[in-house]
């Protein structure tokens, strides 16, 4: 197992070794800490921590490796521990994609999603390191950073689509484009009935895109050969049923108030109660 952590401050190697040892309930001799490129390292140690100096808002990058004999905490717990013991903000990757998606955790344990970029405020590339471009909630020690919703993580958080997956086994459906459209529609419906993972909210423009995808499905059925056509319509009816049961009819008012007029189709008139974006960072209602 390994962690990649970014620290908001420079830290002495011996202090890092002590903090890691305390976190893992191991003697400091079990921790090897060294700079990137150092020749004299104890690579036989159960835990090795390689430091890399960077530009930007996080001057120290920690690459921490644990061998199989170490019961290591989760990366999130390790980041919170390091932030508290070192009295600094620690960043770690939120999801593999997009590359800008990180979590930040402060010394008080407060955690927020953040967008980290490899360029400065003028758009010039940093030689190394990253800067904090935006956060979803305020971290007291990072004053002046814009607070705004970061929906790119939602976009990359894929949902299972069991109804569409079953349909793909029907002859004549595997390579037809309507199946892909149905998968997109089902993924939003599954997300809706699951409480809008990963963060419990969904932006209005994403919701509108999902309904536009349902528009495309309205004309898809005649393009399919049998038996895929019958199976496709049965699958679409089932996804629509899930959507209808989990939503209420507001005449499309909530979405229209934020994104503009909506078409006069039944799915455009339905929405969850409360709206998908009521917990969006910065939302007022």
C-alpha positions as a printed Julia matrix, in Angstrom:
285×3 Matrix{Float64}:
   0.0     0.0     0.0
   1.16    3.55   -0.65
  -0.04    7.12   -0.09
   0.67   10.31   -1.98
   0.17   13.31    0.29
   0.84   17.01   -0.29
   1.75   19.18    2.7
   1.14   22.91    2.98
   4.4    23.44    4.91
   7.97   22.2     5.03
   8.54   19.55    7.7
  11.75   18.18    9.22
  12.52   14.56    8.35
  12.86   13.48   11.97
   9.48   14.99   12.81
   7.88   13.15    9.92
   9.38    9.89   11.14
   8.05   10.49   14.65
   4.56   11.37   13.41
   4.38    8.3    11.18
   5.67    6.08   13.95
   3.05    7.43   16.35
   0.29    6.95   13.78
   1.27    3.32   13.23
   2.25    2.52   16.83
   5.72    1.53   15.66
   9.22    2.56   16.74
  10.79    5.4    14.75
  13.45    2.94   13.56
  10.74    1.23   11.47
  10.33    4.4     9.39
  12.75    5.38    6.64
  12.41    9.03    5.61
  14.55   10.57    2.9
  14.68   13.07    0.07
  13.92   12.06   -3.49
  17.2    10.98   -5.12
  19.04   10.17   -1.88
  21.29    7.14   -2.21
  21.56    6.14    1.43
  18.09    4.85    2.27
  16.93    1.93    4.38
  14.73    0.29    1.78
  14.29   -2.73    4.06
  12.28   -0.64    6.55
   8.57   -1.57    6.79
   7.62    2.03    5.96
   9.47    4.33    3.6
   8.61    7.98    3.08
  10.16    9.86    0.17
  10.08   13.67    0.25
   9.96   15.79   -2.9
  10.21   19.58   -2.79
   7.68   21.36   -5.0
   6.56   24.81   -6.08
   3.03   26.07   -5.57
   0.77   25.92   -2.52
   2.1    22.57   -1.28
   5.89   22.67   -0.96
   6.24   19.07    0.21
   5.13   15.86   -1.51
   5.17   12.65    0.52
   5.27    9.26   -1.17
   4.68    6.82    1.69
   5.0     3.08    1.13
   3.92    0.36    3.6
   4.94   -3.25    3.23
   2.45   -6.04    3.8
   3.41   -6.45    7.47
   2.0    -3.0     8.37
  -1.65   -2.47    9.22
  -1.95    0.94    7.6
  -4.95    3.25    8.05
  -6.86    4.56    5.06
  -5.32    7.4     3.1
  -8.08    9.73    4.37
  -7.35    8.82    8.0
  -3.61    9.15    7.45
  -4.07   12.6     5.9
  -6.22   13.76    8.82
  -3.66   12.44   11.31
  -0.79   14.18    9.55
  -2.75   17.44    9.28
  -3.49   17.44   13.01
  -0.02   16.41   14.19
   1.84   18.73   11.8
  -0.65   21.6    12.13
  -1.01   22.06    8.4
  -3.32   21.41    5.47
  -2.82   18.06    3.73
  -4.05   17.25    0.22
  -4.62   13.84   -1.3
  -6.26   12.58   -4.46
 -10.03   12.41   -4.47
 -10.48   10.12   -7.47
  -8.1     9.06  -10.27
  -9.85   11.36  -12.74
  -9.98   14.25  -13.26
  -6.36   14.94  -12.26
  -7.38   18.21  -10.56
  -9.66   16.49   -8.01
  -8.31   16.41   -4.45
  -9.45   16.33   -0.86
  -8.03   18.89    1.55
  -8.04   18.28    5.29
  -7.09   20.93    7.83
  -5.54   20.66   11.3
  -9.01   20.67   12.85
 -10.09   17.67   10.75
 -12.33   19.72    8.46
 -12.34   18.21    4.98
 -13.38   19.64    1.63
 -13.09   18.84   -2.03
 -10.64   21.04   -3.89
  -9.46   21.77   -7.4
  -5.65   21.76   -7.65
  -4.03   22.98  -10.84
  -0.47   22.89  -12.14
  -0.5    26.54  -13.19
  -0.33   29.85  -11.35
  -3.02   32.54  -11.21
  -1.82   33.93  -14.56
  -2.19   30.58  -16.31
   1.57   29.96  -16.48
   2.63   26.38  -15.84
   4.42   25.71  -12.58
   7.75   23.95  -12.89
   6.44   21.47  -10.3
   3.67   21.32   -7.75
   0.11   22.59   -7.64
  -1.96   25.5    -6.43
  -5.43   25.51   -4.9
  -7.79   27.03   -7.48
 -11.09   26.43   -5.65
 -12.62   24.62   -2.68
 -16.17   23.55   -1.84
 -15.98   24.84    1.73
 -13.68   27.21    3.58
 -10.45   25.94    5.1
  -9.45   28.65    7.63
  -5.74   28.46    6.86
  -6.36   28.89    3.11
  -7.77   32.4     3.0
  -8.75   33.95   -0.31
  -9.37   30.68   -2.17
 -12.66   30.8    -4.16
 -15.47   28.68   -2.68
 -17.66   27.1    -5.36
 -19.21   23.78   -6.42
 -16.78   21.31   -8.04
 -19.0    19.04  -10.13
 -16.18   17.41  -12.1
 -15.95   14.62   -9.52
 -19.65   13.85   -9.99
 -19.12   13.6   -13.73
 -16.41   10.96  -13.25
 -18.28    8.98  -10.58
 -19.79    6.16  -12.62
 -22.96    4.37  -11.56
 -23.91    0.76  -12.22
 -26.58    0.26  -14.9
 -27.94   -3.28  -14.37
 -31.01   -2.86  -16.61
 -28.97   -1.68  -19.59
 -26.29   -4.28  -18.93
 -28.88   -7.03  -19.16
 -30.2    -5.55  -22.39
 -26.75   -5.73  -23.97
 -27.01   -9.53  -23.95
 -30.0    -9.45  -26.32
 -29.09  -10.16  -29.98
 -29.03   -7.03  -32.09
 -28.5    -4.56  -29.25
 -24.81   -4.69  -28.35
 -23.6    -2.22  -30.97
 -26.68   -0.01  -31.36
 -26.35    3.62  -30.24
 -29.7     3.74  -28.37
 -28.27    1.3   -25.84
 -25.6     3.83  -24.93
 -28.25    6.52  -24.55
 -30.26    4.24  -22.28
 -27.16    3.58  -20.17
 -26.67    7.32  -19.68
 -30.32    7.77  -18.69
 -30.24    4.82  -16.32
 -27.02    6.03  -14.68
 -28.72    9.32  -13.76
 -31.82    7.54  -12.5
 -29.73    5.12  -10.41
 -27.82    8.09   -9.02
 -31.12    9.83   -8.25
 -32.64    6.9    -6.34
 -29.31    6.39   -4.5
 -29.3     9.91   -3.04
 -27.0    11.59   -5.57
 -23.6    10.01   -4.86
 -20.81   10.71   -4.36
 -21.62   13.91   -2.42
 -25.4    14.06   -2.12
 -26.09   16.68   -4.8
 -26.34   17.11   -8.55
 -25.98   20.34  -10.54
 -28.93   21.76  -12.53
 -27.08   21.64  -15.85
 -26.21   17.95  -15.35
 -29.86   17.23  -14.53
 -30.92   19.01  -17.69
 -28.43   16.98  -19.73
 -29.95   13.8   -18.34
 -33.43   14.84  -19.43
 -32.11   15.82  -22.87
 -30.72   12.3   -23.11
 -34.21   10.98  -22.34
 -35.47   13.1   -25.27
 -33.05   11.27  -27.55
 -34.42    7.95  -26.34
 -37.94    8.91  -27.39
 -36.99    8.4   -31.05
 -34.61    5.46  -30.55
 -37.01    2.48  -30.55
 -37.75    2.28  -34.33
 -34.0     2.02  -35.1
 -33.61   -1.33  -33.37
 -34.18   -4.78  -34.91
 -36.13   -7.48  -33.13
 -35.75   -8.92  -30.55
 -33.69   -5.94  -29.35
 -36.57   -3.52  -29.99
 -38.96   -5.25  -27.61
 -36.27   -5.71  -24.96
 -35.2    -2.09  -25.32
 -38.71   -0.76  -24.79
 -39.2    -2.98  -21.74
 -35.92   -1.71  -20.28
 -36.81    1.91  -20.97
 -40.21    1.47  -19.31
 -38.51    0.02  -16.23
 -36.0     2.89  -15.95
 -38.8     5.42  -16.47
 -40.79    3.72  -13.71
 -37.91    4.07  -11.27
 -37.55    7.74  -12.22
 -41.27    8.47  -11.87
 -41.54    6.74   -8.48
 -38.63    8.73   -7.04
 -39.73   12.17   -8.28
 -42.65   14.6    -8.01
 -44.39   16.71  -10.66
 -43.52   20.39  -10.28
 -44.33   21.35  -13.85
 -40.62   21.8   -14.56
 -40.49   25.0   -12.5
 -37.43   24.25  -10.37
 -35.23   23.37  -13.32
 -36.6    26.14  -15.55
 -35.89   28.76  -12.9
 -32.17   27.93  -13.1
 -31.58   26.72  -16.66
 -34.33   28.26  -18.8
 -37.59   26.98  -20.34
 -38.15   23.23  -20.44
 -39.97   21.12  -23.06
 -43.51   19.88  -22.51
 -42.67   16.21  -21.92
 -43.57   14.38  -18.75
 -40.0    13.68  -17.63
 -39.15   17.4   -17.8
 -41.88   18.07  -15.23
 -40.5    15.73  -12.61
 -37.84   16.29   -9.98
 -36.79   14.99   -6.59
 -38.04   16.69   -3.43
 -35.85   18.38   -2.32
 -34.22   19.34   -5.62
 -30.97   17.56   -6.56
 -28.95   20.74   -6.04
 -30.32   21.76   -2.62
 -27.08   20.57   -0.96
 -24.81   21.96   -3.65
 -22.02   24.07   -2.1
 -23.22   27.67   -2.07
 -26.89   26.72   -2.62
 -29.43   28.94   -0.88
 -32.38   26.58   -1.02
